[in-house]
Amino acid sequence: MITVMSPYDPSAFPPFAVTVDLVVLTVRRHALCALAVRRGEPPFQGRWALPGGFVRGDEDLEAAAARELVEETGLSAEAGAADPQGKGAHLEQLATYGDPERDPRMRVVSVAHLVLAPDLPAPRAGGDAHSARWAPVEDFLDLTSAPEEEPAAPLAFDHARILADGVERARSKIEYSSLATAFCPPEFTVGELRRVYEAVWGVVLDPRNFHRKVTGTPGFLVPTGGTTTRQGGRPAQLFRAGGATLLNPPMLRPEV
Amino acid sequence: MITVMSPYDPSAFPPFAVTVDLVVLTVRRHALCALAVRRGEPPFQGRWALPGGFVRGDEDLEAAAARELVEETGLSAEAGAADPQGKGAHLEQLATYGDPERDPRMRVVSVAHLVLAPDLPAPRAGGDAHSARWAPVEDFLDLTSAPEEEPAAPLAFDHARILADGVERARSKIEYSSLATAFCPPEFTVGELRRVYEAVWGVVLDPRNFHRKVTGTPGFLVPTGGTTTRQGGRPAQLFRAGGATLLNPPMLRPEV
DNA sequence: GCAATAGTGTCTATTAGACAATATTTC
DNA sequence: GAAATATTGTCTAATAGACACTATTGC
């Protein structure tokens, strides 16, 4: 006999676990890197995975993501348009993954979040994660077009797919938003911002046209008055992120 | 005493219900319209709501959304890049809503999906929804900037927020993708496509520049050879959607 | 004829991208 | 001085948007 559930009767529903997984991206040494933790338990014991964990019974999804972020990295997160000057990292919801087979133990729906952070000291292994590390996203994804290549460090569960979606979101979003500044420290130079774009897109940009473009886009950058020579060469002006979230005109990714 | 769950032990997790909700959009009579159903049970009995329902225990999220769509509208859905010629409507995941208070009865996490469909005959009331209707999105949202205005038909739960997010997704996505064709029948004219953009964006576009732009964007439109006079005036060429999903150059929304 | 819609052509202001030239530091 | 990076300027090809004009239907 088949029992038809009343569609809005919440007393009869299949049991789900809900988790948040985090795609935490940063730029280090000219490469787009993701945070991974090593799994200490089955399944996929010993494999790298995205940080994450269960959503608590009285906790909002975004709060759960922010809590996991603090536990895994010590980073405080600021969601969405809040925090323009960037004490905390940028956090936004990415997508939700609910294939019935994605966790071999039971039905788990994972709400993935994307975090963009400035270059950080080595991650602290949070909670019971045996270890944590930053690694170039190519190590996990094999973004080369050679189909026979396997990723150097295959991720557990469907986390490679989630990471790929997060990377693609970051790559497209820095085109039309000021989000690239989330990868920079609170004060940064035009050259540092350009190296963020170059690392995330994997391209080389003309420093002169880039400079003219970003300084000419209203609301993108605000000069702080200071200068720095930390890149060598002529001292560069320091900027902080302006209030604009949507860039008009957008930055154009070359060779599309 | 506080019990700390092992972060990856799925035998200890708070109970969640997982639903899918649908933002189904179409263009009728020059207006962007959304599908709403009238709730037959508490809470919010008698109020309009987005169609949706529980995800089954062995069902993928997207499959659940497609199933609900068929049940509520009879529309078949084709996800993502599949089905370029459009028997089925376009379906994509929108976002996930999990505020602990969003359903007064218990913890419900809803994975909202966005559906874009051509103009359809009157919706058939599906399942136990007492009635269903298309209504201009402004009826539910109050997109006028008058803050004292209340929506004509306030939606149940957090569905106004979900609908607003879906409308914004549709508005931005037709800029840089060929998704506007999802609002058109399998064969359509440039003028019909232009009226889609005008309705979704709420603007008036120059027919001459629009024509030059869309016919000059590679992969956007493919002429079928036929013509029609269903709009009156000089017969217009018929087109179907080309294979391109990303438009380059993008369509530009005026007065941003 | 008039009204309506479709489609082409032309002009102009703006812009993306190439690249020359200059400025200011460290070594 | 050489090398590195920053910053400004100039040129050119492409483009968005305004809008004149022609084409083809129904009435």
Coordinates of C-alpha atoms in Angstrom, one line a residue, chain A residues 5-18 21 39 41 50-61 93 95-100 105-109 111 128 157 159 176 248 256, chain B residues 5-18 21 39 41 50-61 93 95-100 105-109 111 128 157 159 176 248 256:
Chain A
M5 CA 1.7 12.4 2.2
S6 CA -0.4 15.5 2.5
P7 CA 1.9 18.0 0.7
Y8 CA 2.0 20.5 3.6
D9 CA 1.8 18.2 6.5
P10 CA 5.2 18.4 8.2
S11 CA 4.5 15.7 10.6
A12 CA 5.0 13.2 7.8
F13 CA 8.3 13.8 6.0
P14 CA 11.4 11.7 5.2
P15 CA 14.3 12.3 7.5
F16 CA 17.1 14.5 6.2
A17 CA 20.3 15.7 7.6
V18 CA 21.3 19.2 6.6
D21 CA 30.0 22.9 3.3
R39 CA 38.9 13.5 7.0
E41 CA 36.8 9.2 9.9
L50 CA 35.8 20.8 2.1
P51 CA 35.3 22.0 5.6
G52 CA 31.7 21.8 6.8
G53 CA 29.3 20.4 9.3
F54 CA 25.8 19.9 10.5
V55 CA 23.4 22.8 10.8
R56 CA 22.1 23.0 14.3
G57 CA 18.4 22.8 15.1
D58 CA 17.9 26.4 15.8
E59 CA 20.5 27.9 13.5
D60 CA 20.1 29.8 10.3
L61 CA 22.0 28.4 7.3
Q93 CA 25.4 31.0 -0.3
A95 CA 24.2 26.2 -4.1
T96 CA 22.6 23.1 -2.5
Y97 CA 23.6 19.6 -3.3
G98 CA 21.1 16.8 -2.5
D99 CA 21.8 13.8 -4.6
P100 CA 20.4 10.8 -2.6
R105 CA 25.5 6.6 5.0
M106 CA 22.2 8.4 4.7
R107 CA 20.4 11.3 3.1
V108 CA 22.3 14.5 3.5
V109 CA 21.5 17.8 1.9
V111 CA 24.0 23.9 1.5
D128 CA 38.5 17.3 14.9
F157 CA 31.9 13.0 -1.6
H159 CA 33.2 18.1 -3.1
Y176 CA 30.7 42.6 -12.6
N248 CA 29.6 49.7 -14.1
V256 CA 36.1 35.0 -23.9
Chain B
M5 CA 27.9 16.1 18.1
S6 CA 30.8 14.6 16.2
P7 CA 30.7 16.8 13.1
Y8 CA 30.4 13.9 10.6
D9 CA 28.3 11.4 12.5
P10 CA 25.0 11.4 10.7
S11 CA 23.3 9.3 13.3
A12 CA 23.1 12.3 15.5
F13 CA 21.5 15.2 13.7
P14 CA 18.6 17.5 14.2
P15 CA 15.5 16.6 12.2
F16 CA 14.8 18.7 9.1
A17 CA 12.1 18.6 6.5
V18 CA 13.3 19.5 3.0
D21 CA 9.5 25.7 -3.8
R39 CA -3.2 27.5 0.3
E41 CA -4.6 24.4 5.0
L50 CA 4.5 29.6 -4.3
P51 CA 3.9 26.0 -5.5
G52 CA 6.1 23.4 -3.9
G53 CA 6.2 20.3 -1.7
F54 CA 8.3 17.8 0.1
V55 CA 11.4 16.2 -1.4
R56 CA 10.9 12.4 -1.3
G57 CA 13.4 10.2 0.5
D58 CA 15.0 8.8 -2.7
E59 CA 14.6 11.8 -4.9
D60 CA 17.1 14.3 -6.2
L61 CA 16.4 18.0 -5.6
Q93 CA 18.2 25.9 -8.8
A95 CA 18.7 29.4 -3.6
T96 CA 18.0 27.7 -0.3
Y97 CA 16.0 29.2 2.5
G98 CA 16.4 27.9 6.0
D99 CA 15.5 30.5 8.6
P100 CA 14.5 28.5 11.7
R105 CA 5.3 24.4 12.6
M106 CA 8.8 23.0 12.4
R107 CA 12.2 23.3 10.9
V108 CA 11.8 23.3 7.1
V109 CA 14.6 24.0 4.7
V111 CA 15.4 24.6 -1.9
D128 CA -4.7 19.7 -3.5
F157 CA 5.9 32.2 4.6
H159 CA 7.7 33.4 -0.4
Y176 CA 24.4 37.7 -20.4
N248 CA 28.9 37.7 -26.1
V256 CA 21.8 51.0 -14.9

